[in-house]
Amino acid sequence: TDRKKLHTAPVGQVFRLRPFHILVATGGGYAGYRKYEDYKLEQLEKRGIEVPVKLASEWEVALYKSVPTRLLSRAWGRLNQVELPTWLRKPVYSLYIWTFGVNMKEAAVEDLHHYRNLSEFFRRKLKPQVRPVCCVHSVISPSDGKILNFGQVKNCEVEQVKGVTYSLESFLGPRISTEEMHFSQAPPGNSFQQQLVTKEGNELYHCVIYLAPGDYHCFHSPTDWTVSHRRHFPGSLMSVNPGVARWIKELFCHNERVVLTGDWKHGFFSLTAVGATNVGSIRIYFDQDLHTNSPSYSKGSYNDFSFISNNKEGIPMRKGEHLGEFNLGSTIVLIFEAPKDFKFNLKTGQKIRFGEALGSL
């Protein structure tokens, strides 16, 4: 009779599990598990052990896509803009440099106190002499990074990594009106790939370059060409780490991307900047109307902009000229037309730097 009564509230009032919380916890936990699996695969590859391709099922892709990566990337972008106190800059940037192996000796400004926030540090410029542009070869690397794949496009399919492909038409979107291009209409009965090839005897080639978080984040024009059209695909922002690219078929078609198309001396040429987790912001210097990872755009759609109607000759780009930037590492995909004797000077998995040759005739 002397014991005190214990009053308890219903469990539902103390802790309410909302669908959003379950979604974040489940999707985030699964994403972490996949990161661990990717790490194990990378270690096996370093030891020279060939890893068989194991593609994700539809439910696994759906679960991964349920993670609110677009919202998280916008939050990360705002965090990057926060100005750090001067005393905190060196410790924060030094940790990043150590984690991702950044070579600050190449930076135009080596003093870490100069960068007011993480965004400025990510977009740091390089000393002019550290990235000489190759004048001998016709196509150079537009960025620092790792070569994931390269070669001829076959059967309207492009390899994102060895053995894992994606649809050329899904990636680039429907054929652009010939009024916006400098070359003639291909026969309507041809495949999408054949419609892009404008000159007899030419082939379609591709090259995929992965930019790690520690790489130089700006990208440049890979050749002398004219940009006629921009197509922006709002989409997911899943990781484009080589391990994930090996796991999810058509990963690049799921993710947000900006496709620049035009022509060079041999015909069709395109450069696509693919977004990734925490890389919702893709900036093209000459395109002030482009706004990526915006809530006003819905996934599954795309929006076009023509540089021909606003500038009669399009946007001429010189080889090596500044083209755009990412807020963090991501992926660049080149798809272009060239004669059959075009040869890549590359090896899959090799590290490459902006200005180095990709291939030539």
Coordinates of N, CA, C and O in Angstrom, one line a residue, residues 14-193:
V14 N 5.0 8.4 -27.0 CA 6.4 8.7 -26.6 C 7.2 8.7 -27.9 O 8.1 9.5 -28.1
F15 N 7.0 7.7 -28.8 CA 7.9 7.6 -30.0 C 7.0 7.2 -31.2 O 6.4 6.1 -31.1
R16 N 6.9 8.0 -32.1 CA 6.0 7.8 -33.2 C 6.9 7.5 -34.5 O 7.7 8.4 -34.8
L17 N 6.8 6.4 -35.0 CA 7.6 6.0 -36.3 C 6.8 6.5 -37.5 O 5.7 6.0 -37.8
R18 N 7.3 7.5 -38.1 CA 6.7 8.0 -39.3 C 7.3 7.3 -40.5 O 8.4 6.8 -40.5
P19 N 6.5 7.2 -41.7 CA 7.0 6.5 -42.9 C 8.4 7.1 -43.3 O 9.2 6.4 -43.8
F20 N 8.5 8.4 -43.2 CA 9.8 9.1 -43.6 C 11.0 8.6 -42.8 O 12.0 8.3 -43.4
H21 N 10.8 8.4 -41.5 CA 11.9 7.9 -40.7 C 12.3 6.5 -41.0 O 13.4 6.2 -41.1
I22 N 11.3 5.7 -41.3 CA 11.5 4.3 -41.7 C 12.3 4.2 -43.0 O 13.2 3.5 -43.2
L23 N 11.8 5.1 -43.9 CA 12.4 5.2 -45.2 C 13.9 5.6 -45.2 O 14.8 4.9 -45.8
V24 N 14.2 6.6 -44.4 CA 15.6 7.1 -44.2 C 16.4 6.0 -43.6 O 17.6 5.7 -44.0
A25 N 15.9 5.4 -42.5 CA 16.7 4.4 -41.7 C 17.0 3.2 -42.6 O 18.1 2.7 -42.6
T26 N 15.9 2.7 -43.3 CA 16.1 1.5 -44.1 C 17.0 1.7 -45.3 O 18.0 1.0 -45.5
G27 N 16.7 2.8 -46.0 CA 17.5 3.1 -47.2 C 18.9 3.5 -46.9 O 19.8 3.1 -47.5
G28 N 19.1 4.3 -45.8 CA 20.4 4.7 -45.4 C 21.2 3.5 -44.9 O 22.4 3.4 -45.3
G29 N 20.6 2.6 -44.2 CA 21.3 1.4 -43.7 C 21.7 0.5 -44.9 O 22.9 0.0 -44.9
Y30 N 20.9 0.4 -45.9 CA 21.2 -0.4 -47.0 C 22.3 0.3 -47.9 O 23.2 -0.4 -48.4
A31 N 22.2 1.6 -48.0 CA 23.3 2.3 -48.7 C 24.7 2.1 -48.1 O 25.7 1.9 -48.7
G32 N 24.6 2.1 -46.7 CA 25.9 1.9 -46.0 C 26.4 0.5 -46.2 O 27.6 0.2 -46.4
Y33 N 25.5 -0.5 -46.2 CA 25.9 -1.9 -46.5 C 26.5 -2.0 -47.9 O 27.5 -2.7 -48.1
R34 N 25.9 -1.3 -48.9 CA 26.5 -1.4 -50.3 C 27.9 -0.7 -50.3 O 28.7 -1.2 -51.0
K35 N 28.1 0.3 -49.6 CA 29.4 1.0 -49.5 C 30.4 0.0 -49.0 O 31.6 -0.1 -49.5
Y36 N 30.1 -0.8 -48.0 CA 31.0 -1.8 -47.4 C 31.3 -2.9 -48.5 O 32.4 -3.3 -48.6
E37 N 30.2 -3.3 -49.2 CA 30.4 -4.3 -50.3 C 31.3 -3.8 -51.4 O 32.2 -4.5 -51.9
D38 N 31.2 -2.5 -51.7 CA 32.0 -1.9 -52.7 C 33.5 -1.8 -52.3 O 34.4 -2.1 -53.1
Y39 N 33.7 -1.5 -51.0 CA 35.0 -1.5 -50.5 C 35.7 -2.9 -50.6 O 36.9 -3.0 -51.0
K40 N 34.9 -4.0 -50.3 CA 35.5 -5.3 -50.4 C 35.8 -5.6 -51.9 O 36.9 -6.3 -52.1
L41 N 35.0 -5.2 -52.8 CA 35.3 -5.5 -54.2 C 36.5 -4.7 -54.7 O 37.4 -5.3 -55.4
E42 N 36.7 -3.5 -54.2 CA 37.9 -2.7 -54.6 C 39.2 -3.4 -54.1 O 40.2 -3.5 -54.8
Q43 N 39.1 -4.0 -52.9 CA 40.3 -4.7 -52.3 C 40.6 -5.9 -53.1 O 41.8 -6.2 -53.3
L44 N 39.6 -6.6 -53.6 CA 39.8 -7.8 -54.4 C 40.4 -7.4 -55.7 O 41.3 -8.1 -56.2
E45 N 40.0 -6.3 -56.3 CA 40.5 -5.9 -57.6 C 42.0 -5.5 -57.5 O 42.8 -5.8 -58.3
K46 N 42.3 -4.8 -56.3 CA 43.7 -4.4 -56.1 C 44.6 -5.6 -56.0 O 45.8 -5.6 -56.4
R47 N 44.1 -6.8 -55.6 CA 44.9 -8.0 -55.5 C 44.9 -8.8 -56.7 O 45.4 -9.9 -56.8
G48 N 44.2 -8.2 -57.8 CA 44.2 -8.9 -59.1 C 43.2 -10.0 -59.2 O 43.3 -10.8 -60.1
I49 N 42.2 -10.1 -58.3 CA 41.2 -11.1 -58.4 C 40.0 -10.6 -59.2 O 39.4 -9.6 -58.8
E50 N 39.6 -11.3 -60.2 CA 38.5 -10.9 -61.0 C 37.2 -11.1 -60.3 O 36.9 -12.2 -59.8
V51 N 36.3 -10.1 -60.3 CA 35.1 -10.2 -59.5 C 33.9 -10.4 -60.5 O 33.8 -9.6 -61.4
P52 N 33.1 -11.4 -60.4 CA 32.0 -11.6 -61.3 C 31.0 -10.5 -61.2 O 30.7 -10.0 -60.1
V53 N 30.3 -10.1 -62.3 CA 29.3 -9.1 -62.3 C 28.0 -9.6 -61.6 O 27.5 -10.7 -61.9
K54 N 27.5 -8.9 -60.6 CA 26.3 -9.2 -59.9 C 25.4 -8.0 -59.9 O 25.6 -7.1 -59.2
L55 N 24.4 -8.0 -60.8 CA 23.5 -6.8 -60.9 C 22.5 -6.8 -59.8 O 22.0 -7.8 -59.3
A56 N 22.1 -5.6 -59.4 CA 21.0 -5.3 -58.4 C 19.7 -5.7 -59.0 O 19.4 -5.5 -60.2
S57 N 18.8 -6.3 -58.2 CA 17.4 -6.6 -58.6 C 16.6 -5.3 -58.6 O 17.1 -4.2 -58.1
E58 N 15.4 -5.4 -59.1 CA 14.5 -4.2 -59.1 C 14.2 -3.6 -57.8 O 14.2 -2.4 -57.5
W59 N 14.0 -4.5 -56.8 CA 13.7 -4.1 -55.5 C 14.9 -3.4 -54.8 O 14.7 -2.5 -54.0
E60 N 16.1 -3.9 -55.1 CA 17.3 -3.3 -54.5 C 17.5 -1.9 -55.0 O 17.8 -0.9 -54.3
V61 N 17.2 -1.7 -56.3 CA 17.4 -0.4 -56.9 C 16.3 0.6 -56.4 O 16.6 1.7 -56.0
A62 N 15.1 0.0 -56.2 CA 14.0 0.9 -55.7 C 14.3 1.3 -54.3 O 14.0 2.4 -53.9
L63 N 14.9 0.4 -53.5 CA 15.2 0.7 -52.1 C 16.3 1.7 -52.0 O 16.2 2.7 -51.2
Y64 N 17.3 1.6 -52.9 CA 18.4 2.6 -52.9 C 17.8 4.0 -53.3 O 18.1 5.0 -52.8
K65 N 16.9 4.0 -54.3 CA 16.4 5.2 -54.8 C 15.4 5.9 -53.8 O 15.1 7.1 -53.9
S66 N 15.0 5.1 -52.8 CA 14.1 5.6 -51.8 C 14.8 6.6 -50.8 O 14.2 7.4 -50.1
V67 N 16.1 6.4 -50.8 CA 16.9 7.4 -49.9 C 16.8 8.8 -50.5 O 17.0 9.0 -51.7
P68 N 16.4 9.8 -49.7 CA 16.2 11.1 -50.2 C 17.5 11.8 -50.5 O 17.9 12.8 -49.9
T69 N 18.2 11.3 -51.5 CA 19.6 11.8 -51.9 C 19.5 13.2 -52.5 O 20.4 14.0 -52.3
R70 N 18.4 13.6 -53.1 CA 18.3 14.9 -53.7 C 18.2 16.0 -52.5 O 18.8 17.0 -52.5
L71 N 17.3 15.6 -51.5 CA 17.2 16.5 -50.4 C 18.5 16.6 -49.6 O 18.9 17.7 -49.2
L72 N 19.1 15.5 -49.4 CA 20.4 15.4 -48.7 C 21.5 16.2 -49.4 O 22.3 16.9 -48.8
S73 N 21.5 16.1 -50.8 CA 22.5 16.8 -51.6 C 22.3 18.3 -51.5 O 23.2 19.1 -51.5
R74 N 21.0 18.8 -51.5 CA 20.7 20.2 -51.3 C 21.2 20.7 -50.0 O 21.7 21.8 -49.9
A75 N 20.9 19.9 -48.9 CA 21.4 20.3 -47.6 C 22.9 20.3 -47.5 O 23.5 21.2 -47.0
W76 N 23.6 19.4 -48.2 CA 25.0 19.4 -48.3 C 25.5 20.6 -49.0 O 26.5 21.2 -48.6
G77 N 24.8 21.0 -50.1 CA 25.2 22.2 -50.8 C 25.1 23.4 -50.0 O 26.0 24.3 -50.0
R78 N 24.1 23.5 -49.1 CA 24.0 24.7 -48.3 C 25.0 24.7 -47.2 O 25.6 25.8 -46.8
L79 N 25.3 23.5 -46.7 CA 26.4 23.4 -45.7 C 27.7 23.8 -46.2 O 28.5 24.5 -45.6
N80 N 28.0 23.5 -47.5 CA 29.2 23.9 -48.2 C 29.4 25.4 -48.3 O 30.5 25.9 -48.4
Q81 N 28.3 26.1 -48.3 CA 28.3 27.6 -48.4 C 28.6 28.3 -47.1 O 28.8 29.5 -47.1
V82 N 28.5 27.6 -46.0 CA 28.7 28.2 -44.7 C 30.1 28.6 -44.5 O 31.0 27.8 -44.7
E83 N 30.4 29.9 -44.2 CA 31.7 30.3 -44.0 C 32.3 29.8 -42.7 O 31.7 29.9 -41.7
L84 N 33.5 29.2 -42.8 CA 34.2 28.7 -41.7 C 35.0 29.7 -41.0 O 35.6 30.6 -41.6
P85 N 35.1 29.7 -39.7 CA 36.0 30.6 -39.0 C 37.4 30.3 -39.4 O 37.8 29.2 -39.7
T86 N 38.2 31.3 -39.5 CA 39.6 31.2 -40.0 C 40.4 30.1 -39.2 O 41.1 29.3 -39.9
W87 N 40.2 30.0 -37.9 CA 41.0 29.0 -37.1 C 40.5 27.6 -37.4 O 41.3 26.6 -37.2
L88 N 39.3 27.4 -38.0 CA 38.8 26.1 -38.2 C 39.1 25.6 -39.6 O 39.0 24.4 -39.9
R89 N 39.5 26.5 -40.5 CA 39.7 26.1 -41.9 C 40.8 25.1 -42.1 O 40.6 24.1 -42.8
K90 N 41.9 25.3 -41.6 CA 43.0 24.4 -41.8 C 42.8 23.0 -41.3 O 43.0 22.0 -42.0
P91 N 42.2 22.8 -40.0 CA 41.9 21.5 -39.6 C 40.9 20.7 -40.5 O 41.1 19.6 -40.8
V92 N 39.8 21.4 -40.9 CA 38.8 20.8 -41.7 C 39.3 20.4 -43.1 O 39.2 19.3 -43.5
Y93 N 40.0 21.3 -43.7 CA 40.5 21.0 -45.1 C 41.7 20.0 -45.0 O 41.8 19.2 -45.9
S94 N 42.5 20.1 -44.0 CA 43.6 19.1 -43.8 C 43.0 17.7 -43.7 O 43.6 16.7 -44.2
L95 N 41.9 17.5 -42.9 CA 41.3 16.2 -42.8 C 40.8 15.7 -44.2 O 41.0 14.5 -44.5
Y96 N 40.2 16.6 -44.9 CA 39.7 16.2 -46.3 C 40.9 15.8 -47.2 O 40.8 14.8 -47.9
I97 N 41.9 16.6 -47.1 CA 43.1 16.4 -47.9 C 43.7 15.0 -47.6 O 44.1 14.2 -48.5
W98 N 43.8 14.7 -46.3 CA 44.4 13.4 -45.9 C 43.5 12.3 -46.3 O 44.0 11.2 -46.7
T99 N 42.2 12.5 -46.2 CA 41.2 11.4 -46.4 C 41.2 11.0 -47.9 O 41.2 9.8 -48.3
F100 N 41.2 12.0 -48.8 CA 41.1 11.8 -50.2 C 42.3 12.0 -51.1 O 42.3 11.9 -52.3
G101 N 43.4 12.2 -50.4 CA 44.7 12.3 -51.1 C 44.8 13.5 -52.0 O 45.3 13.3 -53.2
V102 N 44.3 14.6 -51.6 CA 44.4 15.8 -52.5 C 45.8 16.4 -52.5 O 46.5 16.5 -51.5
N103 N 46.3 16.7 -53.7 CA 47.6 17.3 -53.9 C 47.5 18.8 -54.0 O 47.2 19.4 -55.0
M104 N 47.7 19.5 -52.8 CA 47.5 20.9 -52.8 C 48.7 21.7 -53.4 O 48.6 22.9 -53.7
K105 N 49.8 21.0 -53.7 CA 50.9 21.7 -54.4 C 50.5 22.1 -55.8 O 51.2 23.0 -56.4
E106 N 49.5 21.5 -56.3 CA 49.0 21.9 -57.7 C 48.0 23.0 -57.7 O 47.7 23.6 -58.7
A107 N 47.5 23.4 -56.5 CA 46.5 24.4 -56.4 C 47.1 25.8 -56.6 O 48.2 26.1 -56.2
A108 N 46.3 26.7 -57.3 CA 46.8 28.0 -57.5 C 47.0 28.8 -56.2 O 47.9 29.6 -56.1
V109 N 46.2 28.5 -55.2 CA 46.4 29.0 -53.9 C 46.5 27.9 -52.9 O 45.6 27.1 -52.7
E110 N 47.7 27.7 -52.3 CA 48.0 26.6 -51.4 C 47.6 26.9 -50.0 O 47.4 26.0 -49.2
D111 N 47.5 28.2 -49.6 CA 47.1 28.6 -48.3 C 45.7 28.2 -48.0 O 44.7 28.7 -48.6
L112 N 45.5 27.3 -47.1 CA 44.1 26.8 -46.7 C 43.2 27.8 -46.1 O 42.0 27.7 -46.2
H113 N 43.8 28.8 -45.5 CA 43.0 29.9 -44.9 C 42.3 30.8 -45.9 O 41.4 31.5 -45.6
H114 N 42.8 30.7 -47.2 CA 42.2 31.5 -48.3 C 40.8 31.1 -48.6 O 40.0 31.9 -49.0
Y115 N 40.4 29.8 -48.4 CA 39.1 29.2 -48.8 C 38.1 29.4 -47.7 O 38.2 28.8 -46.6
R116 N 37.1 30.3 -47.9 CA 36.2 30.6 -46.9 C 35.2 29.5 -46.5 O 34.8 29.5 -45.4
N117 N 34.9 28.6 -47.5 CA 34.0 27.5 -47.2 C 34.4 26.3 -48.0 O 35.3 26.4 -48.9
L118 N 33.7 25.2 -47.8 CA 34.0 24.0 -48.5 C 33.8 24.1 -50.0 O 34.5 23.5 -50.7
S119 N 32.8 24.8 -50.3 CA 32.5 25.0 -51.8 C 33.7 25.6 -52.5 O 34.0 25.2 -53.6
E120 N 34.2 26.7 -51.9 CA 35.4 27.3 -52.6 C 36.6 26.3 -52.6 O 37.3 26.3 -53.6
F121 N 36.8 25.5 -51.6 CA 37.8 24.6 -51.6 C 37.7 23.5 -52.7 O 38.6 23.1 -53.4
F122 N 36.4 23.0 -52.8 CA 36.1 22.0 -53.8 C 36.4 22.6 -55.2 O 36.9 21.9 -56.1
R123 N 36.1 23.9 -55.4 CA 36.2 24.5 -56.8 C 37.6 25.2 -57.0 O 37.7 26.1 -57.8
R124 N 38.6 24.8 -56.2 CA 39.9 25.5 -56.3 C 40.5 25.3 -57.7 O 40.3 24.3 -58.4
K125 N 41.1 26.4 -58.1 CA 41.8 26.4 -59.4 C 43.2 25.8 -59.3 O 43.8 25.8 -58.2
L126 N 43.7 25.4 -60.4 CA 45.1 24.8 -60.5 C 46.1 25.8 -61.1 O 45.7 26.8 -61.8
K127 N 47.3 25.6 -60.8 CA 48.4 26.4 -61.4 C 48.4 26.1 -62.9 O 48.2 24.9 -63.3
P128 N 48.5 27.1 -63.8 CA 48.4 26.9 -65.2 C 49.4 25.8 -65.7 O 49.0 25.0 -66.6
Q129 N 50.6 25.7 -65.2 CA 51.6 24.8 -65.8 C 51.4 23.4 -65.4 O 52.1 22.5 -66.0
V130 N 50.6 23.1 -64.4 CA 50.5 21.7 -63.9 C 49.6 20.8 -64.8 O 49.6 19.6 -64.7
R131 N 48.8 21.4 -65.7 CA 48.0 20.7 -66.6 C 48.2 21.1 -68.1 O 47.3 21.8 -68.7
P132 N 49.3 20.8 -68.7 CA 49.5 21.2 -70.1 C 48.5 20.5 -71.0 O 48.3 19.3 -70.8
V133 N 47.9 21.2 -71.9 CA 47.0 20.6 -72.9 C 47.7 20.0 -74.1 O 48.5 20.7 -74.7
C134 N 47.5 18.7 -74.3 CA 48.1 18.0 -75.4 C 47.7 18.6 -76.8 O 46.5 18.7 -77.0
C135 N 48.6 19.1 -77.6 CA 48.3 19.7 -78.9 C 48.3 18.7 -80.0 O 47.9 19.0 -81.1
V136 N 48.9 17.5 -79.8 CA 49.1 16.5 -80.9 C 47.8 15.7 -81.1 O 47.4 15.5 -82.3
H137 N 47.2 15.3 -80.1 CA 46.0 14.4 -80.2 C 44.7 15.2 -80.3 O 44.6 16.3 -79.7
S138 N 43.7 14.7 -81.0 CA 42.5 15.4 -81.3 C 41.5 15.5 -80.1 O 40.7 16.4 -80.0
V139 N 41.5 14.5 -79.2 CA 40.6 14.5 -78.1 C 41.4 14.3 -76.8 O 42.2 13.4 -76.7
I140 N 41.2 15.2 -75.8 CA 41.9 15.1 -74.6 C 40.9 14.8 -73.4 O 39.7 14.9 -73.6
S141 N 41.5 14.5 -72.3 CA 40.6 14.2 -71.1 C 40.1 15.6 -70.6 O 40.8 16.5 -70.4
P142 N 38.7 15.7 -70.4 CA 38.2 17.0 -70.0 C 38.4 17.2 -68.5 O 38.1 18.3 -68.0
S143 N 38.9 16.2 -67.8 CA 39.0 16.3 -66.3 C 40.0 15.4 -65.8 O 40.5 14.5 -66.5
D144 N 40.4 15.5 -64.5 CA 41.1 14.5 -63.8 C 40.1 13.3 -63.5 O 38.9 13.6 -63.4
G145 N 40.6 12.1 -63.3 CA 39.7 11.0 -63.0 C 40.3 9.7 -63.3 O 41.5 9.5 -63.5
K146 N 39.4 8.7 -63.3 CA 39.7 7.3 -63.6 C 38.9 6.8 -64.8 O 37.7 7.1 -64.8
I147 N 39.6 6.2 -65.7 CA 38.9 5.7 -66.9 C 38.1 4.4 -66.5 O 38.7 3.4 -66.2
L148 N 36.8 4.5 -66.6 CA 35.9 3.3 -66.3 C 35.8 2.4 -67.5 O 35.7 1.2 -67.4
N149 N 35.6 3.1 -68.7 CA 35.4 2.3 -69.9 C 35.5 3.2 -71.1 O 35.4 4.4 -71.0
F150 N 35.8 2.6 -72.3 CA 35.9 3.3 -73.5 C 35.8 2.3 -74.7 O 35.9 1.1 -74.5
G151 N 35.6 2.8 -75.9 CA 35.5 2.0 -77.0 C 34.4 2.4 -78.0 O 33.8 3.5 -77.9
Q152 N 34.0 1.5 -78.9 CA 33.0 1.7 -79.8 C 31.6 1.5 -79.2 O 31.5 0.5 -78.4
V153 N 30.6 2.2 -79.6 CA 29.2 2.0 -79.2 C 28.7 0.9 -80.1 O 28.8 1.0 -81.3
K154 N 28.1 -0.2 -79.5 CA 27.6 -1.3 -80.3 C 26.2 -1.6 -79.9 O 25.8 -1.6 -78.7
N155 N 25.3 -1.8 -80.9 CA 24.0 -2.2 -80.7 C 23.2 -1.3 -79.8 O 22.3 -1.7 -79.0
C156 N 23.5 0.0 -80.0 CA 22.8 1.1 -79.2 C 22.9 0.9 -77.7 O 22.1 1.5 -76.9
E157 N 24.0 0.2 -77.3 CA 24.3 0.1 -75.9 C 25.7 0.6 -75.6 O 26.6 0.4 -76.4
V158 N 25.8 1.2 -74.4 CA 27.1 1.8 -74.0 C 27.5 1.1 -72.7 O 26.6 0.9 -71.8
E159 N 28.7 0.8 -72.5 CA 29.2 0.2 -71.3 C 29.6 1.3 -70.3 O 30.4 2.1 -70.5
Q160 N 29.0 1.2 -69.0 CA 29.4 2.1 -68.0 C 30.6 1.6 -67.2 O 31.5 2.3 -66.8
V161 N 30.6 0.2 -67.1 CA 31.8 -0.5 -66.6 C 31.8 -1.8 -67.4 O 30.8 -2.1 -68.0
K162 N 32.8 -2.6 -67.3 CA 32.9 -3.8 -68.1 C 31.8 -4.7 -67.8 O 31.6 -5.1 -66.6
G163 N 31.0 -5.1 -68.8 CA 29.9 -6.0 -68.6 C 28.6 -5.5 -68.2 O 27.6 -6.2 -68.1
V164 N 28.5 -4.2 -67.8 CA 27.3 -3.5 -67.4 C 27.0 -2.4 -68.3 O 27.8 -1.5 -68.5
T165 N 25.8 -2.4 -69.0 CA 25.5 -1.4 -70.1 C 24.3 -0.5 -69.7 O 23.6 -0.8 -68.7
Y166 N 24.1 0.4 -70.6 CA 22.9 1.3 -70.5 C 22.5 1.6 -72.0 O 23.3 1.6 -72.9
S167 N 21.3 2.0 -72.1 CA 20.7 2.3 -73.5 C 21.2 3.7 -73.9 O 21.1 4.7 -73.1
L168 N 21.7 3.8 -75.1 CA 22.2 5.1 -75.7 C 21.0 6.1 -75.8 O 21.2 7.2 -75.4
E169 N 19.9 5.6 -76.2 CA 18.7 6.5 -76.4 C 18.2 7.0 -75.0 O 17.8 8.2 -74.8
S170 N 18.1 6.1 -74.0 CA 17.7 6.5 -72.7 C 18.6 7.5 -72.1 O 18.2 8.4 -71.4
F171 N 19.9 7.3 -72.3 CA 20.9 8.2 -71.7 C 20.9 9.6 -72.4 O 20.8 10.6 -71.7
L172 N 20.8 9.7 -73.7 CA 20.9 11.0 -74.4 C 19.5 11.6 -74.6 O 19.3 12.8 -74.8
G173 N 18.4 10.8 -74.5 CA 17.1 11.2 -74.8 C 16.8 11.2 -76.3 O 17.7 10.9 -77.1
P174 N 15.6 11.5 -76.7 CA 15.2 11.5 -78.1 C 16.1 12.3 -79.0 O 16.7 13.3 -78.5
R175 N 16.1 12.0 -80.2 CA 16.9 12.7 -81.2 C 16.6 14.1 -81.3 O 15.4 14.5 -81.3
I176 N 17.6 15.0 -81.3 CA 17.4 16.4 -81.3 C 17.0 16.9 -82.7 O 17.5 16.3 -83.7
S177 N 16.1 17.9 -82.8 CA 15.7 18.3 -84.1 C 16.9 18.7 -85.0 O 17.8 19.4 -84.5
T178 N 16.9 18.4 -86.3 CA 18.0 18.7 -87.1 C 18.2 20.1 -87.4 O 19.2 20.6 -87.8
E179 N 17.1 20.9 -87.1 CA 17.2 22.4 -87.3 C 18.2 23.0 -86.3 O 18.7 24.1 -86.5
E180 N 18.4 22.2 -85.2 CA 19.3 22.7 -84.1 C 20.8 22.2 -84.3 O 21.6 22.5 -83.6
M181 N 21.0 21.3 -85.3 CA 22.3 20.7 -85.6 C 22.8 21.2 -86.9 O 22.0 21.7 -87.8
H182 N 24.1 21.0 -87.1 CA 24.7 21.5 -88.3 C 24.8 20.5 -89.4 O 25.3 20.8 -90.5
F183 N 24.2 19.3 -89.2 CA 24.3 18.3 -90.2 C 22.9 17.8 -90.6 O 21.9 18.1 -90.0
S184 N 22.9 17.0 -91.6 CA 21.6 16.6 -92.3 C 20.9 15.4 -91.5 O 21.5 14.7 -90.7
Q185 N 19.7 15.3 -91.9 CA 18.8 14.2 -91.2 C 19.2 12.9 -91.7 O 19.4 12.6 -92.9
A186 N 19.4 11.9 -90.8 CA 19.6 10.5 -91.2 C 18.3 9.9 -91.6 O 17.2 10.3 -91.2
P187 N 18.3 8.8 -92.4 CA 17.1 8.1 -92.8 C 16.3 7.7 -91.6 O 16.9 7.2 -90.6
P188 N 15.0 7.9 -91.5 CA 14.2 7.6 -90.4 C 14.1 6.2 -89.9 O 13.9 5.9 -88.8
G189 N 14.4 5.3 -90.8 CA 14.3 3.8 -90.5 C 15.5 3.3 -89.8 O 15.5 2.2 -89.2
N190 N 16.6 4.1 -89.7 CA 17.8 3.7 -89.0 C 17.6 3.7 -87.5 O 16.8 4.3 -86.9
S191 N 18.5 2.9 -86.8 CA 18.5 2.9 -85.4 C 18.9 4.2 -84.8 O 19.5 5.1 -85.5
F192 N 18.7 4.4 -83.5 CA 19.1 5.7 -82.9 C 20.6 5.9 -83.0 O 21.1 7.0 -83.3
Q193 N 21.4 4.9 -82.9 CA 22.9 5.0 -83.0 C 23.2 5.4 -84.5 O 24.1 6.3 -84.7

